[in-house]
GROMACS .gro file of C-alpha atoms in nm:
model
  332
    1UNK     CA    1  -2.031   7.786   2.877
    2UNK     CA    2  -2.368   7.660   3.096
    3UNK     CA    3  -2.334   7.485   3.457
    4UNK     CA    4  -2.466   7.165   3.323
    5UNK     CA    5  -2.215   7.146   3.079
    6UNK     CA    6  -1.928   7.262   3.392
    7UNK     CA    7  -2.099   7.046   3.566
    8UNK     CA    8  -2.045   6.736   3.328
    9UNK     CA    9  -1.692   6.811   3.230
   10UNK     CA   10  -1.610   6.846   3.627
   11UNK     CA   11  -1.794   6.502   3.673
   12UNK     CA   12  -1.613   6.349   3.404
   13UNK     CA   13  -1.273   6.454   3.444
   14UNK     CA   14  -1.355   6.318   3.837
   15UNK     CA   15  -1.410   5.945   3.637
   16UNK     CA   16  -1.134   5.960   3.483
   17UNK     CA   17  -0.912   6.059   3.751
   18UNK     CA   18  -1.074   5.772   3.974
   19UNK     CA   19  -1.062   5.553   3.693
   20UNK     CA   20  -0.641   5.610   3.645
   21UNK     CA   21  -0.618   5.590   3.962
   22UNK     CA   22  -0.795   5.260   4.066
   23UNK     CA   23  -0.556   5.133   3.681
   24UNK     CA   24  -0.218   5.237   3.917
   25UNK     CA   25  -0.340   5.129   4.277
   26UNK     CA   26  -0.448   4.736   3.972
   27UNK     CA   27  -0.080   4.785   3.845
   28UNK     CA   28   0.133   4.813   4.168
   29UNK     CA   29  -0.072   4.482   4.288
   30UNK     CA   30   0.039   4.303   3.969
   31UNK     CA   31   0.369   4.335   4.005
   32UNK     CA   32   0.361   4.218   4.348
   33UNK     CA   33   0.149   3.925   4.225
   34UNK     CA   34   0.463   3.871   3.978
   35UNK     CA   35   0.707   3.951   4.235
   36UNK     CA   36   0.583   3.673   4.487
   37UNK     CA   37   0.505   3.465   4.256
   38UNK     CA   38   0.464   3.149   4.294
   39UNK     CA   39   0.277   3.190   4.656
   40UNK     CA   40  -0.054   2.986   4.567
   41UNK     CA   41  -0.101   2.598   4.429
   42UNK     CA   42  -0.075   2.517   4.106
   43UNK     CA   43  -0.363   2.379   3.941
   44UNK     CA   44  -0.195   2.142   3.660
   45UNK     CA   45  -0.508   2.077   3.423
   46UNK     CA   46  -0.492   1.712   3.209
   47UNK     CA   47  -0.794   1.804   2.959
   48UNK     CA   48  -0.867   1.379   2.959
   49UNK     CA   49  -1.013   1.106   3.175
   50UNK     CA   50  -0.867   0.932   3.523
   51UNK     CA   51  -0.602   0.601   3.463
   52UNK     CA   52  -0.575   0.798   3.134
   53UNK     CA   53  -0.179   0.795   2.991
   54UNK     CA   54  -0.155   1.161   2.974
   55UNK     CA   55  -0.325   1.164   3.353
   56UNK     CA   56  -0.078   0.948   3.487
   57UNK     CA   57   0.239   1.149   3.302
   58UNK     CA   58   0.078   1.497   3.446
   59UNK     CA   59   0.041   1.353   3.827
   60UNK     CA   60   0.367   1.199   3.790
   61UNK     CA   61   0.482   1.507   3.696
   62UNK     CA   62   0.291   1.783   3.934
   63UNK     CA   63   0.432   1.572   4.244
   64UNK     CA   64   0.779   1.596   4.107
   65UNK     CA   65   0.803   1.975   4.074
   66UNK     CA   66   0.569   1.990   4.395
   67UNK     CA   67   0.835   1.807   4.574
   68UNK     CA   68   1.106   2.038   4.469
   69UNK     CA   69   0.826   2.376   4.492
   70UNK     CA   70   0.727   2.598   4.784
   71UNK     CA   71   0.363   2.540   4.698
   72UNK     CA   72   0.160   2.248   4.560
   73UNK     CA   73   0.114   2.162   4.202
   74UNK     CA   74  -0.291   2.015   4.176
   75UNK     CA   75  -0.367   1.720   3.925
   76UNK     CA   76  -0.746   1.895   3.807
   77UNK     CA   77  -0.901   1.602   3.523
   78UNK     CA   78  -1.144   1.814   3.298
   79UNK     CA   79  -1.248   1.506   3.053
   80UNK     CA   80  -1.470   1.588   2.741
   81UNK     CA   81  -1.505   1.644   2.411
   82UNK     CA   82  -1.122   1.533   2.317
   83UNK     CA   83  -0.942   1.789   2.555
   84UNK     CA   84  -1.137   2.102   2.434
   85UNK     CA   85  -1.375   2.070   2.809
   86UNK     CA   86  -0.998   2.123   3.019
   87UNK     CA   87  -0.861   2.398   2.701
   88UNK     CA   88  -1.229   2.626   2.777
   89UNK     CA   89  -1.176   2.564   3.140
   90UNK     CA   90  -0.792   2.699   3.177
   91UNK     CA   91  -0.952   2.944   2.886
   92UNK     CA   92  -1.190   3.130   3.175
   93UNK     CA   93  -0.936   3.090   3.419
   94UNK     CA   94  -0.739   3.461   3.435
   95UNK     CA   95  -0.404   3.451   3.316
   96UNK     CA   96  -0.188   3.481   3.616
   97UNK     CA   97   0.024   3.190   3.617
   98UNK     CA   98  -0.142   2.978   3.857
   99UNK     CA   99  -0.380   2.723   3.524
  100UNK     CA  100  -0.171   2.528   3.354
  101UNK     CA  101  -0.281   2.312   3.061
  102UNK     CA  102  -0.128   2.002   2.923
  103UNK     CA  103  -0.197   1.944   2.595
  104UNK     CA  104  -0.132   1.651   2.309
  105UNK     CA  105  -0.184   1.629   1.928
  106UNK     CA  106  -0.548   1.651   2.018
  107UNK     CA  107  -0.599   1.952   2.089
  108UNK     CA  108  -0.394   2.124   1.771
  109UNK     CA  109  -0.630   1.874   1.578
  110UNK     CA  110  -0.912   2.032   1.701
  111UNK     CA  111  -0.802   2.377   1.604
  112UNK     CA  112  -0.783   2.225   1.227
  113UNK     CA  113  -1.150   2.090   1.265
  114UNK     CA  114  -1.312   2.466   1.395
  115UNK     CA  115  -1.431   2.244   1.701
  116UNK     CA  116  -1.484   2.477   1.906
  117UNK     CA  117  -1.560   2.860   1.835
  118UNK     CA  118  -1.551   2.978   2.197
  119UNK     CA  119  -1.153   2.861   2.271
  120UNK     CA  120  -0.830   2.825   1.984
  121UNK     CA  121  -0.534   2.665   2.126
  122UNK     CA  122  -0.239   2.853   1.881
  123UNK     CA  123  -0.470   3.201   1.960
  124UNK     CA  124  -0.536   3.154   2.296
  125UNK     CA  125  -0.253   3.025   2.495
  126UNK     CA  126   0.159   3.016   2.465
  127UNK     CA  127   0.387   2.731   2.500
  128UNK     CA  128   0.583   2.652   2.783
  129UNK     CA  129   0.747   2.313   2.712
  130UNK     CA  130   0.713   1.966   2.528
  131UNK     CA  131   0.819   1.742   2.796
  132UNK     CA  132   0.761   1.354   2.641
  133UNK     CA  133   0.611   1.200   2.282
  134UNK     CA  134   0.576   0.875   2.192
  135UNK     CA  135   0.556   0.655   1.859
  136UNK     CA  136   0.318   0.469   1.659
  137UNK     CA  137   0.408   0.157   1.487
  138UNK     CA  138   0.168  -0.108   1.285
  139UNK     CA  139   0.161  -0.416   1.411
  140UNK     CA  140  -0.032  -0.772   1.298
  141UNK     CA  141  -0.116  -1.086   1.480
  142UNK     CA  142   0.128  -1.322   1.496
  143UNK     CA  143  -0.065  -1.588   1.228
  144UNK     CA  144  -0.138  -1.300   1.021
  145UNK     CA  145  -0.055  -1.397   0.644
  146UNK     CA  146   0.172  -1.011   0.660
  147UNK     CA  147   0.496  -1.125   0.758
  148UNK     CA  148   0.710  -0.863   0.702
  149UNK     CA  149   0.619  -0.462   0.609
  150UNK     CA  150   0.705  -0.553   0.175
  151UNK     CA  151   0.345  -0.798   0.150
  152UNK     CA  152   0.177  -0.526   0.355
  153UNK     CA  153   0.261  -0.255   0.146
  154UNK     CA  154   0.174  -0.543  -0.153
  155UNK     CA  155  -0.131  -0.683   0.046
  156UNK     CA  156  -0.236  -0.249   0.065
  157UNK     CA  157  -0.157  -0.157  -0.330
  158UNK     CA  158  -0.351  -0.543  -0.478
  159UNK     CA  159  -0.672  -0.538  -0.219
  160UNK     CA  160  -0.778  -0.308   0.065
  161UNK     CA  161  -0.608  -0.287   0.429
  162UNK     CA  162  -0.816  -0.241   0.643
  163UNK     CA  163  -0.609  -0.064   0.983
  164UNK     CA  164  -0.811  -0.008   1.306
  165UNK     CA  165  -0.703   0.227   1.629
  166UNK     CA  166  -0.890   0.481   1.805
  167UNK     CA  167  -1.061   0.799   1.787
  168UNK     CA  168  -1.279   0.905   1.402
  169UNK     CA  169  -1.104   1.232   1.299
  170UNK     CA  170  -0.870   1.175   1.549
  171UNK     CA  171  -0.481   1.130   1.594
  172UNK     CA  172  -0.467   0.726   1.461
  173UNK     CA  173  -0.721   0.832   1.220
  174UNK     CA  174  -0.512   1.136   1.090
  175UNK     CA  175  -0.173   0.892   1.114
  176UNK     CA  176  -0.266   0.631   0.907
  177UNK     CA  177  -0.444   0.858   0.679
  178UNK     CA  178  -0.053   1.028   0.584
  179UNK     CA  179   0.075   0.638   0.555
  180UNK     CA  180  -0.224   0.564   0.356
  181UNK     CA  181  -0.086   0.824   0.114
  182UNK     CA  182   0.288   0.842   0.188
  183UNK     CA  183   0.222   0.427   0.051
  184UNK     CA  184  -0.018   0.546  -0.196
  185UNK     CA  185  -0.215   0.211  -0.149
  186UNK     CA  186  -0.588   0.145  -0.018
  187UNK     CA  187  -0.644   0.156   0.287
  188UNK     CA  188  -0.909   0.199   0.522
  189UNK     CA  189  -0.943   0.300   0.893
  190UNK     CA  190  -1.194   0.107   1.123
  191UNK     CA  191  -1.185   0.290   1.430
  192UNK     CA  192  -1.322   0.165   1.761
  193UNK     CA  193  -1.387   0.339   2.129
  194UNK     CA  194  -1.014   0.227   2.321
  195UNK     CA  195  -0.665   0.041   2.239
  196UNK     CA  196  -0.783  -0.284   2.476
  197UNK     CA  197  -1.057  -0.307   2.136
  198UNK     CA  198  -0.784  -0.234   1.867
  199UNK     CA  199  -0.585  -0.505   1.993
  200UNK     CA  200  -0.885  -0.752   2.096
  201UNK     CA  201  -1.012  -0.655   1.690
  202UNK     CA  202  -0.647  -0.743   1.537
  203UNK     CA  203  -0.572  -1.102   1.728
  204UNK     CA  204  -0.911  -1.176   1.610
  205UNK     CA  205  -0.872  -1.056   1.246
  206UNK     CA  206  -1.088  -0.802   1.215
  207UNK     CA  207  -0.845  -0.552   1.078
  208UNK     CA  208  -0.551  -0.641   0.899
  209UNK     CA  209  -0.325  -0.424   1.096
  210UNK     CA  210  -0.357  -0.162   1.385
  211UNK     CA  211  -0.198   0.128   1.475
  212UNK     CA  212  -0.082   0.198   1.865
  213UNK     CA  213   0.224   0.312   2.051
  214UNK     CA  214   0.542   0.093   2.128
  215UNK     CA  215   0.498   0.142   2.467
  216UNK     CA  216   0.145  -0.069   2.406
  217UNK     CA  217   0.264  -0.242   2.205
  218UNK     CA  218   0.625  -0.415   2.359
  219UNK     CA  219   0.512  -0.633   2.585
  220UNK     CA  220   0.251  -0.832   2.319
  221UNK     CA  221   0.572  -0.812   2.071
  222UNK     CA  222   0.759  -1.021   2.375
  223UNK     CA  223   0.520  -1.246   2.425
  224UNK     CA  224   0.503  -1.283   2.081
  225UNK     CA  225   0.125  -1.260   1.992
  226UNK     CA  226   0.203  -0.949   1.740
  227UNK     CA  227   0.504  -0.888   1.483
  228UNK     CA  228   0.568  -0.465   1.444
  229UNK     CA  229   0.646  -0.387   1.084
  230UNK     CA  230   0.683  -0.061   1.049
  231UNK     CA  231   0.770   0.248   1.327
  232UNK     CA  232   0.663   0.612   1.215
  233UNK     CA  233   0.990   0.725   1.273
  234UNK     CA  234   1.341   0.878   1.122
  235UNK     CA  235   1.550   0.618   1.373
  236UNK     CA  236   1.466   0.255   1.435
  237UNK     CA  237   1.400   0.186   1.819
  238UNK     CA  238   1.711   0.085   1.952
  239UNK     CA  239   1.623   0.086   2.298
  240UNK     CA  240   1.440  -0.186   2.283
  241UNK     CA  241   1.578  -0.554   2.116
  242UNK     CA  242   1.220  -0.660   2.004
  243UNK     CA  243   1.253  -0.376   1.789
  244UNK     CA  244   1.635  -0.312   1.644
  245UNK     CA  245   1.506  -0.517   1.298
  246UNK     CA  246   1.203  -0.307   1.241
  247UNK     CA  247   1.215  -0.033   0.960
  248UNK     CA  248   1.130   0.349   0.985
  249UNK     CA  249   0.850   0.503   0.749
  250UNK     CA  250   1.166   0.744   0.709
  251UNK     CA  251   1.424   0.405   0.537
  252UNK     CA  252   1.098   0.282   0.350
  253UNK     CA  253   1.109   0.642   0.147
  254UNK     CA  254   0.796   0.744   0.361
  255UNK     CA  255   0.764   1.158   0.486
  256UNK     CA  256   0.509   0.972   0.817
  257UNK     CA  257   0.658   1.124   1.123
  258UNK     CA  258   0.345   1.164   1.347
  259UNK     CA  259   0.280   1.067   1.730
  260UNK     CA  260   0.222   1.192   1.982
  261UNK     CA  261   0.343   1.435   2.261
  262UNK     CA  262   0.279   1.654   2.564
  263UNK     CA  263   0.331   1.891   2.699
  264UNK     CA  264   0.228   2.301   2.895
  265UNK     CA  265   0.055   2.603   2.733
  266UNK     CA  266  -0.073   2.908   2.882
  267UNK     CA  267  -0.257   3.118   2.891
  268UNK     CA  268  -0.194   3.437   2.626
  269UNK     CA  269  -0.128   3.740   2.817
  270UNK     CA  270   0.012   3.538   3.176
  271UNK     CA  271   0.386   3.768   3.287
  272UNK     CA  272   0.711   3.761   3.083
  273UNK     CA  273   0.797   3.650   3.430
  274UNK     CA  274   0.538   3.429   3.538
  275UNK     CA  275   0.614   3.236   3.259
  276UNK     CA  276   1.000   3.199   3.318
  277UNK     CA  277   0.973   3.114   3.659
  278UNK     CA  278   0.763   2.821   3.560
  279UNK     CA  279   0.939   2.747   3.256
  280UNK     CA  280   1.279   2.725   3.470
  281UNK     CA  281   1.118   2.502   3.745
  282UNK     CA  282   0.897   2.241   3.486
  283UNK     CA  283   1.297   2.156   3.306
  284UNK     CA  284   1.399   2.056   3.667
  285UNK     CA  285   1.163   1.875   3.744
  286UNK     CA  286   1.175   1.690   3.323
  287UNK     CA  287   1.635   1.645   3.443
  288UNK     CA  288   1.525   1.515   3.751
  289UNK     CA  289   1.644   1.117   3.805
  290UNK     CA  290   1.288   1.050   3.919
  291UNK     CA  291   1.137   1.162   3.635
  292UNK     CA  292   1.473   1.005   3.388
  293UNK     CA  293   1.366   0.711   3.568
  294UNK     CA  294   0.937   0.735   3.504
  295UNK     CA  295   1.071   0.786   3.180
  296UNK     CA  296   1.240   0.496   3.109
  297UNK     CA  297   1.007   0.280   3.286
  298UNK     CA  298   0.715   0.400   3.088
  299UNK     CA  299   0.939   0.370   2.730
  300UNK     CA  300   0.878   0.774   2.689
  301UNK     CA  301   1.237   0.800   2.636
  302UNK     CA  302   1.250   0.696   2.322
  303UNK     CA  303   1.114   0.940   2.193
  304UNK     CA  304   1.207   1.388   2.108
  305UNK     CA  305   1.172   1.493   2.428
  306UNK     CA  306   1.207   1.815   2.577
  307UNK     CA  307   1.144   2.103   2.343
  308UNK     CA  308   1.156   2.460   2.517
  309UNK     CA  309   0.906   2.742   2.469
  310UNK     CA  310   1.055   2.884   2.092
  311UNK     CA  311   1.138   2.534   2.009
  312UNK     CA  312   0.811   2.422   2.099
  313UNK     CA  313   0.557   2.703   1.950
  314UNK     CA  314   0.803   2.576   1.617
  315UNK     CA  315   0.662   2.233   1.675
  316UNK     CA  316   0.309   2.310   1.748
  317UNK     CA  317   0.320   2.583   1.425
  318UNK     CA  318   0.441   2.250   1.159
  319UNK     CA  319   0.139   2.012   1.340
  320UNK     CA  320  -0.073   2.229   1.282
  321UNK     CA  321  -0.001   2.298   0.877
  322UNK     CA  322   0.066   1.893   0.899
  323UNK     CA  323  -0.304   1.836   1.021
  324UNK     CA  324  -0.430   2.083   0.793
  325UNK     CA  325  -0.293   1.894   0.493
  326UNK     CA  326  -0.426   1.598   0.672
  327UNK     CA  327  -0.793   1.703   0.629
  328UNK     CA  328  -0.788   1.833   0.360
  329UNK     CA  329  -0.687   1.496   0.177
  330UNK     CA  330  -1.008   1.318   0.449
  331UNK     CA  331  -1.212   1.605   0.362
  332UNK     CA  332  -1.346   1.699   0.654
   0.00000   0.00000   0.00000
């Protein structure tokens, strides 16, 4: 063996030994960090703007979590691209459990439509829990000639219904498309920038009917400004007097139960012990009287509530398949 070759082998051996030693040290640090978790602020990433329903939810939930923990749960808004900016930001952080991402159907739809080649919800994150959900309802202005569900369908088969909602190729668009297909009617989705614009359009006669969450409609129903026609759900809403007589899509033979929901995920690769600790804290917060009161006041206790990691993962997969079919129908 030449002197140079021998020297090279010795050098490589030293480097490999050094890497091995560093790896052991790193693993030891990881174990200590996991054992100490949590010992610093946990960021609760809100992928939407301040003042939104998703923002209000995470801020309230973070407060409950902080009150029951030795560390602070800090809400951080990362608004943009229908939730994609917040998802990308969280993905770029360490998978150490100190950055938790709020998700809604928006991120699932973004996956379906391949809106980003840098991050994917189902590929890059793992579910922790679902906390709450909203139920959709189709409503008309009180002075609308459409008085009930049957008249709605009759008009949709004879003419073309215009249905108002927010965000083209968003959840409202997907939900109305599914309804159109199941009810076998002729309709056109008219997108608006905000929920207030949608309501104004419906009350002003710009659209025949509009889609919104029950929580956003109930006060208008109570003040006799709008009339609910059908809710996108399996069961009737008996907790609200004004909705007890409103039929469901299931009653009408339609497989349409699309609605909004909110939950939390963590970057893939987060240690199992950290995920279990987070899940435990998130569930405990859900079971507090403070959260139950918040949920009741904001009508997010009328739909599906808490789902654990396995149940939430199954739901996300089902939502992905559902939205994939709808996107094909929409041709997008």
